[in-house]
Every structure is written in C-alpha cells, then in structure tokens.
Amino acid sequence: MSKETEIKRRVYLDHAAATPMDLRVKEAMDSYMTDEYGNAGGLYREGRRAKDGIDHARKSLARILSCRPDEVVFTSGGTEGDVLAIIGTARANKDRGSHIVTTTIEHQAVLESCEALEKEGFEVTYVDVEPNGVVDPKKIESALRDDTILVSVMYANNEIGTIQPIRNIAKILKDRKIIFHTDACQASEYLDLDVQKLGVDLLVLNGSKVYGPKGVGAVFVRNGTRVRPILFGGAQEGKRRAGTENVPGIVGLGRALEIADEMKVREGARLSELRDYLISRITKEIKRTILNGDAKERLPNNVNISILDIEGEATLLYLDNYGIACSTGSACTSESLDPSHVILALGKPYEHAHASIRFTLGRGTKKEDLDYLMEYLPGVVTTLRKISPITVEEDAKGMSHPEAFAGENMRVKANSKNYK
C-alpha cells in the first residue's frame, strides 16, 4: 500500500492559488444558477431579476471600495482585469504619452501585458524591488518621465506576500496626474480596499482568492480614467467589457467580498500568529532555510521559504504524498519549470528560486495543521538533501548555475537588466 493511500488526512496550504467556496457564497449563487437564469440585458421579468442580482453585487463592491457603483466593472477574473487595466488604459491614453512604469515582481498578467505594449511602441521601465521584496517609492519616482501615463504596482505579491507602499506611491503620482493601477487580488482578503485612501485609479479583484467562485473578478475604474475595451461585441459594463454577464459568479463575488470585509480584521490577526509560528518552526528546525520577503510587511497568511540544496517541486510532491498541499510559487506558472521571477528579483540565485516553497494559510487552517506539516517536512528535506547534487551558499547573490536545472527555453524575468 502506498503512502498516499495510507494517509487519510489532507492539509490544504495553497490558499493564494485558490480558496474553497464559502457555503454562504454558494447559497447566494444557487438561485441564479437555476431559477433566476435570465440574461441581464432582457427587459422582461427574468432579465430584470438577473440585473437586480448584478446591481446588488455592484453596490456591495462600491461600498467596500468606497467608490461609485458605475466605477465597478465585472470581468472573468484577475488576469482579465489586469490586462484591461494595463492594455486598455495605455491604448486609451497614448495621446498623452507612451511610457509605463512597473516593478520586476508583478503578476505575469501585468508583465506580459507590458511586453505586448512594448511591441506596439510603448516604453516600459521595470523598477527593481529591495532585497526584502518591497519597492522603494523613491525608485518609482526616479523612473517617472514627462511622458509617463501609467504606473502599475501590485498591492501584495502573490508569491512572497510582501505588501507594497501603495499610499506613498499614490501621493507621488497625484500631482503629476499619472494613472495608478494596483493588482489587489491577494490583498482583498486581508487589507483595506478603500480606493480613496489608497489613491489608486484602477484596482483589480478576483473571486477565487476570497472564497468566492472562480472565473469572475472586478476592476475599479475611477471616473475620468480613460480605458479602451479589450473585448468587443456588446455594450455591457458601461461599454467597457462586452459579453453576457456571469450573473451567478458576479452575485457570488459580491457576497464573498462582503464576508471577507466583515472577517478581515480578526482573521488577519489569527493568521498572523499562525504564520509567524510556522516561520519560526521551519527556520529553527530545518537548517539552511531562508524566508523570502519581508518578515513583517507581508500578508498574514503567506510563508515563502527557500530550503537550500533541494528543489521545491520535489518537496511539493513528497508533501502531497503525506496529504499536504502547497505550492512552489505562482499558480499561474505552476506548469513551467522556469524559476520564480519574483525570487530572482530579490537578487537571489537560481538555486534559491528553485528551492522555494510557498505555504499559504486560510480560514480553515489550524495550529494542528501546521504541526502535522512539521511532522513530515524535516524528514522530506533530509531525504531530498541526501540525493541532491546541488549545494549553494546561503548568502549567494545573483544567478549562478542555471545549467543544473531542467527546463527548455527558460525565460527569466528578474532584474531590470533583463528588460529594455
């Protein structure tokens, strides 16, 4: 009998990738998947009932974001939201300039949108973050030009959980009238989403990160911010996002964010204690481990560790055999063997990036779950280190031995020198 069949317990520690749907969210969605099935564009009863569901969700998000309902645009998720915010805004404002500023640790949806815009003639400056994974607002300011039209800095990083100084950056941009976008998908469960306090013009949310449905998200678009649609074929969402609305998903997103808004203070405090407990145990009980990202300026649920001399993928598979689910980095690049561009952007070598493992806690996580993890993690590390051909110095800087790792056509988005 294999270990996988022997182990009955499952411990899920990958909430940054996807969260289970809250039953209260499912309950809110149920009738819109069966009884209230109308197209929200219809003028008859079924259409009006569907539109009522969307309107209620839009008002809920507007209350949480401290914005107007007509400033909320529903999308298919965080990726579409980021693409709309980056490409849609750049194209709509090209008459004002062609320069964009972002950081080297952004989500691939932002980085690849910027790459696509470079092919259209836009120029992009990729600002390095500090070794702790936090960007210095002064570096953003130094990157600005007279023709800068857009700055994109994520609220909290999806891999290492570092929280960025959004308010400080917004103050720098305000008088320059530069549009400011932030990806808040990871932040929405734990941080303040008041766009007036944050000072952003565009903010992106995702249902699958807040115990809501997958395949739905939203973008806050401040009134007066020009955004050109990237989808065509209809006048939905104020002519900013064509396509028949995902009514059950939108209703679920609204309910999920209501619940998250109610829980975020107490749940954030609870998870912060568990996060610090796990970091302490790993770094004390397993030698040659490095915490990636700032120890304090990070999300309450994020633990990203590089366990030197082994590969994160192997650690993940061994732990899964013991009933423990975790990640080696971003869920959107999990099928790639490329090293994490985020870890490399901290100035770490390939070996550190390949050795990274991410544990993200959630509403169902308890201390005994972390104790269960620590029953097996030290042994897994010992086993893998015995067969590992790689040894790396803890204070190693920059890239070192990429040839030691598998993967063809490796494409690393790390330091600014790798960009134009």
XYZ file of C-alpha atoms in Angstrom:
420
model
C 0.000 0.000 0.000
C 1.390 3.390 -0.965
C 1.834 6.260 1.443
C -0.808 8.197 -0.482
C -3.450 5.565 0.230
C -2.328 5.209 3.856
C -2.583 8.927 4.617
C -6.192 9.877 5.296
C -5.692 13.481 6.315
C -5.487 16.382 3.873
C -3.990 19.712 4.879
C -4.544 22.445 2.297
C -1.904 25.202 2.426
C -2.275 26.816 -1.001
C -4.944 29.449 -0.420
C -3.040 32.006 -2.522
C -3.745 29.790 -5.532
C -7.422 29.128 -4.851
C -9.768 29.144 -1.895
C -12.702 26.820 -1.232
C -16.058 28.451 -1.814
C -17.747 29.696 1.346
C -21.106 27.934 1.732
C -22.762 31.316 2.284
C -21.493 32.360 -1.140
C -22.827 29.187 -2.737
C -26.204 29.800 -1.114
C -26.325 33.323 -2.582
C -25.476 31.959 -6.037
C -27.758 28.919 -6.103
C -30.981 30.529 -7.295
C -29.133 32.388 -10.081
C -27.867 29.079 -11.468
C -31.343 27.526 -11.629
C -34.421 29.701 -11.094
C -33.121 33.180 -11.999
C -31.496 32.194 -15.279
C -32.342 35.235 -17.404
C -29.999 37.391 -19.446
C -29.414 40.641 -17.551
C -29.908 42.549 -20.797
C -33.512 41.420 -21.127
C -36.389 43.814 -20.356
C -38.735 41.043 -19.211
C -39.016 39.679 -15.657
C -36.226 37.092 -15.900
C -33.835 39.688 -17.285
C -34.768 42.253 -14.637
C -34.214 39.720 -11.816
C -30.768 38.871 -13.178
C -29.911 42.552 -13.451
C -31.077 43.084 -9.863
C -28.545 40.479 -8.731
C -25.750 42.240 -10.611
C -26.798 45.648 -9.299
C -26.757 44.388 -5.711
C -23.254 42.968 -6.148
C -22.056 46.173 -7.779
C -23.367 48.236 -4.860
C -21.699 45.872 -2.383
C -18.338 46.289 -4.090
C -18.831 50.055 -4.303
C -19.429 50.195 -0.542
C -16.322 48.112 0.210
C -14.170 50.093 -2.226
C -15.658 53.472 -1.238
C -16.448 54.263 -4.850
C -19.482 54.759 -7.071
C -21.302 51.698 -8.438
C -20.660 52.820 -12.017
C -16.917 52.675 -11.297
C -17.084 48.866 -10.888
C -16.521 46.727 -13.994
C -17.046 42.960 -13.731
C -14.608 40.657 -15.550
C -13.746 36.970 -15.835
C -11.075 37.224 -13.132
C -7.843 38.868 -12.053
C -5.918 38.186 -15.248
C -8.502 39.812 -17.497
C -8.770 42.674 -15.031
C -5.041 43.352 -15.149
C -4.948 43.115 -18.946
C -7.871 45.525 -19.252
C -6.261 47.932 -16.785
C -2.821 47.872 -18.437
C -3.515 47.499 -22.150
C -6.896 49.234 -22.137
C -5.546 52.259 -20.272
C -2.320 52.536 -22.255
C -4.104 52.440 -25.605
C -6.731 54.943 -24.483
C -4.124 57.446 -23.283
C -1.468 57.169 -25.967
C -2.176 60.752 -26.968
C -0.749 61.804 -23.578
C 2.407 59.695 -23.680
C 3.851 56.230 -24.216
C 5.805 55.450 -21.057
C 4.767 52.950 -18.368
C 6.399 52.137 -15.017
C 6.011 48.853 -13.154
C 8.099 46.561 -10.938
C 10.004 43.342 -11.545
C 7.790 41.288 -9.201
C 4.398 41.902 -10.773
C 1.993 39.137 -11.756
C 2.579 37.694 -15.213
C -0.686 39.282 -16.383
C 0.909 42.686 -15.818
C 4.403 41.832 -17.063
C 3.214 40.143 -20.242
C 0.739 42.950 -20.929
C 3.640 45.381 -20.692
C 5.673 43.217 -23.057
C 2.786 43.244 -25.536
C 2.588 47.041 -25.320
C 6.318 47.341 -25.996
C 5.630 45.692 -29.357
C 3.082 48.447 -30.018
C 5.652 51.165 -29.436
C 5.237 51.843 -25.723
C 8.272 52.067 -23.458
C 8.300 50.308 -20.088
C 10.591 50.823 -17.110
C 10.797 47.837 -14.750
C 11.810 49.024 -11.288
C 13.768 46.645 -9.047
C 12.468 45.945 -5.564
C 14.610 45.905 -2.446
C 16.065 42.588 -1.184
C 13.100 42.291 1.198
C 10.649 42.310 -1.719
C 9.277 45.816 -1.115
C 9.646 48.553 -3.714
C 11.093 51.900 -2.658
C 8.669 54.698 -3.679
C 11.677 56.901 -4.443
C 12.724 54.445 -7.154
C 9.261 54.713 -8.690
C 9.575 58.493 -8.589
C 13.007 58.373 -10.217
C 11.628 56.258 -13.059
C 8.928 58.786 -13.975
C 9.202 60.861 -17.138
C 7.254 63.671 -18.717
C 5.524 61.138 -20.983
C 4.684 58.597 -18.237
C 0.981 57.769 -18.428
C 0.643 54.712 -16.201
C 2.236 53.158 -13.106
C 1.366 49.615 -12.029
C 2.407 48.281 -8.610
C 0.649 45.317 -7.011
C -0.857 45.780 -3.544
C 0.514 42.486 -2.213
C 2.688 39.960 -4.021
C 1.127 36.622 -4.903
C 4.311 34.606 -4.311
C 6.116 36.118 -1.330
C 3.209 38.088 0.150
C 5.047 41.379 0.545
C 2.796 44.426 0.962
C 3.739 47.396 -1.171
C 3.589 51.080 -0.076
C 0.650 51.909 -2.341
C -0.436 55.045 -0.480
C 3.050 56.563 -0.616
C 3.362 55.870 -4.327
C -0.088 57.376 -4.936
C 0.981 60.627 -3.259
C 3.926 60.889 -5.643
C 1.703 60.374 -8.686
C -1.246 62.539 -7.678
C 0.084 65.954 -8.701
C 1.586 64.527 -11.887
C -1.810 63.190 -12.992
C -0.333 59.783 -13.794
C -2.810 56.887 -13.763
C -2.119 54.397 -10.968
C -3.094 50.714 -11.189
C -2.784 48.073 -8.489
C -3.471 44.340 -8.569
C -5.253 43.707 -5.248
C -6.231 40.077 -5.830
C -4.117 38.734 -2.959
C -4.740 41.740 -0.720
C -8.537 41.706 -0.833
C -8.974 39.106 1.913
C -6.823 40.966 4.463
C -6.117 44.616 3.581
C -8.135 47.828 3.347
C -9.647 48.251 -0.130
C -10.785 51.863 0.252
C -9.645 53.320 -3.073
C -9.944 56.868 -1.779
C -7.417 56.158 0.972
C -5.199 54.124 -1.342
C -5.274 56.821 -4.016
C -5.425 54.404 -6.949
C -7.270 54.880 -10.232
C -7.533 51.190 -11.150
C -7.815 48.246 -8.751
C -8.278 44.583 -9.692
C -10.064 41.851 -7.695
C -10.559 38.103 -8.179
C -13.306 35.852 -6.773
C -11.189 32.726 -6.396
C -8.916 34.370 -3.804
C -11.715 35.367 -1.411
C -13.699 32.116 -1.012
C -15.864 33.034 -3.963
C -16.371 31.454 -7.391
C -13.638 31.039 -9.972
C -13.930 32.779 -13.325
C -15.158 36.134 -12.037
C -13.469 39.356 -10.962
C -13.834 43.103 -10.998
C -11.933 46.273 -11.819
C -12.431 49.598 -10.111
C -12.082 52.302 -12.770
C -12.081 55.790 -11.334
C -14.431 58.152 -13.161
C -12.459 60.177 -15.668
C -9.912 57.416 -16.273
C -9.919 56.519 -19.940
C -9.890 52.772 -20.591
C -10.378 51.223 -24.021
C -12.164 47.828 -24.064
C -10.183 44.723 -24.940
C -13.301 42.608 -25.610
C -15.796 43.593 -28.295
C -19.324 42.584 -29.245
C -21.617 44.188 -26.713
C -22.348 47.245 -24.578
C -22.236 45.523 -21.188
C -20.432 47.056 -18.184
C -20.796 50.592 -19.447
C -19.342 49.572 -22.834
C -16.086 48.649 -21.097
C -16.403 44.842 -21.120
C -18.506 43.100 -23.774
C -20.164 39.740 -23.179
C -23.184 38.268 -21.424
C -22.683 38.760 -17.713
C -21.811 35.815 -15.469
C -24.717 36.532 -13.141
C -24.159 33.710 -10.595
C -20.445 34.480 -10.483
C -20.999 38.211 -10.011
C -23.525 37.580 -7.233
C -21.024 35.207 -5.605
C -18.186 37.694 -5.878
C -20.274 40.366 -4.194
C -21.222 38.065 -1.325
C -17.659 36.763 -0.938
C -16.251 40.270 -0.604
C -18.946 41.211 1.901
C -17.938 38.259 4.085
C -14.220 38.988 3.672
C -14.784 42.620 4.654
C -16.552 41.513 7.831
C -13.855 38.978 8.774
C -10.597 40.584 7.686
C -9.512 42.179 10.972
C -9.967 39.165 13.247
C -8.949 36.633 10.611
C -5.856 38.633 9.748
C -4.808 38.688 13.406
C -5.417 34.947 13.796
C -3.463 34.008 10.689
C -0.581 36.348 11.510
C 0.054 34.329 14.674
C -0.059 31.059 12.764
C 2.182 32.451 10.011
C 4.847 33.534 12.496
C 4.583 30.205 14.312
C 5.241 28.286 11.092
C 8.107 30.553 10.022
C 9.722 30.115 13.432
C 9.429 26.330 13.377
C 10.761 25.914 9.849
C 13.731 28.245 10.263
C 14.685 26.781 13.649
C 14.111 23.099 12.923
C 15.455 22.916 9.371
C 18.941 24.233 8.713
C 19.766 26.330 5.682
C 16.329 27.849 5.201
C 15.683 31.430 4.113
C 12.460 33.419 4.410
C 11.669 35.156 1.129
C 10.217 38.616 1.555
C 9.967 40.974 4.488
C 9.147 39.316 7.806
C 6.610 41.980 8.820
C 5.411 43.757 5.666
C 3.723 40.631 4.345
C 0.250 39.153 4.159
C -0.975 37.399 7.324
C -1.247 34.047 5.551
C 1.947 33.881 3.480
C 5.044 31.796 4.259
C 7.539 31.549 1.377
C 10.753 29.717 2.249
C 13.775 28.644 0.237
C 15.050 25.321 1.605
C 18.542 25.196 0.176
C 20.097 22.238 -1.670
C 16.769 20.774 -2.853
C 14.129 21.655 -5.431
C 10.741 22.987 -4.423
C 8.934 20.776 -6.926
C 10.303 17.629 -5.274
C 9.351 18.938 -1.830
C 5.819 19.630 -3.049
C 5.392 16.111 -4.432
C 6.718 14.441 -1.297
C 4.417 16.518 0.904
C 1.426 15.774 -1.316
C 2.090 12.088 -0.699
C 1.634 12.825 3.007
C -1.624 14.678 2.382
C -0.228 18.225 2.399
C -0.958 20.665 -0.444
C 1.345 23.634 -1.033
C 2.998 25.452 -3.936
C 6.357 26.369 -5.405
C 5.240 29.859 -6.422
C 2.568 31.433 -8.565
C -0.341 29.187 -9.519
C -0.372 30.784 -12.976
C 3.118 29.447 -13.767
C 2.917 26.105 -11.958
C 3.209 24.129 -15.202
C 6.501 25.799 -16.044
C 9.931 24.676 -14.858
C 11.178 28.248 -15.003
C 12.457 29.608 -11.680
C 10.347 32.193 -9.892
C 10.948 35.619 -11.388
C 9.939 37.082 -8.013
C 12.669 35.274 -6.045
C 15.240 36.172 -8.695
C 14.126 39.804 -8.480
C 15.201 39.781 -4.823
C 18.761 39.242 -6.031
C 18.785 35.529 -5.220
C 20.431 32.880 -7.424
C 18.638 30.217 -9.456
C 19.143 27.678 -6.682
C 17.240 29.826 -4.180
C 14.405 30.278 -6.643
C 14.157 26.574 -7.440
C 14.306 25.761 -3.724
C 11.368 27.989 -2.814
C 8.181 26.554 -1.360
C 5.048 28.548 -0.535
C 2.617 27.748 2.256
C -0.462 29.998 2.289
C -2.894 29.597 5.161
C -6.652 30.119 5.147
C -9.845 30.245 7.157
C -9.767 26.518 7.828
C -6.105 26.394 8.870
C -5.424 25.490 12.496
C -2.236 25.159 14.541
C -2.524 21.362 14.443
C -2.392 21.531 10.630
C 0.974 23.269 10.835
C 2.164 20.766 13.435
C 1.135 17.999 11.030
C 3.188 19.645 8.291
C 6.198 19.790 10.587
C 5.886 16.084 11.357
C 6.896 15.384 7.771
C 8.730 18.405 6.327
C 12.069 17.904 8.156
C 12.211 14.262 7.071
C 11.374 15.144 3.483
C 14.172 17.717 3.458
C 16.665 15.207 4.881
C 15.710 12.625 2.244
C 15.969 15.064 -0.650
C 19.262 16.568 0.511
C 20.850 13.120 0.548
C 20.194 12.728 -3.170
C 20.667 16.352 -4.231
C 23.666 17.221 -6.459
C 23.408 20.923 -5.581
C 24.912 22.860 -2.676
C 24.545 26.625 -2.565
C 25.826 29.296 -0.233
C 23.182 30.999 1.893
C 24.486 34.468 1.039
C 24.875 33.790 -2.687
C 23.900 36.693 -4.924
C 22.647 36.793 -8.476
C 22.436 33.955 -10.971
C 24.808 31.027 -10.621
C 24.176 27.580 -12.108
C 21.089 27.610 -14.358
C 22.516 24.640 -16.265
C 21.914 22.478 -13.192
C 18.148 22.713 -13.619
C 15.747 21.185 -16.124
C 13.594 23.200 -18.478
C 13.947 24.281 -22.068
C 13.500 27.823 -23.326
C 13.931 29.166 -19.811
C 12.785 32.751 -19.707
C 13.688 34.695 -16.588
C 12.037 37.959 -15.660
C 14.204 39.075 -12.826
C 16.422 42.139 -12.577
C 15.847 45.253 -14.611
C 18.903 44.441 -16.706
C 16.805 41.689 -18.295
C 14.422 44.299 -19.614
C 14.715 47.121 -22.054
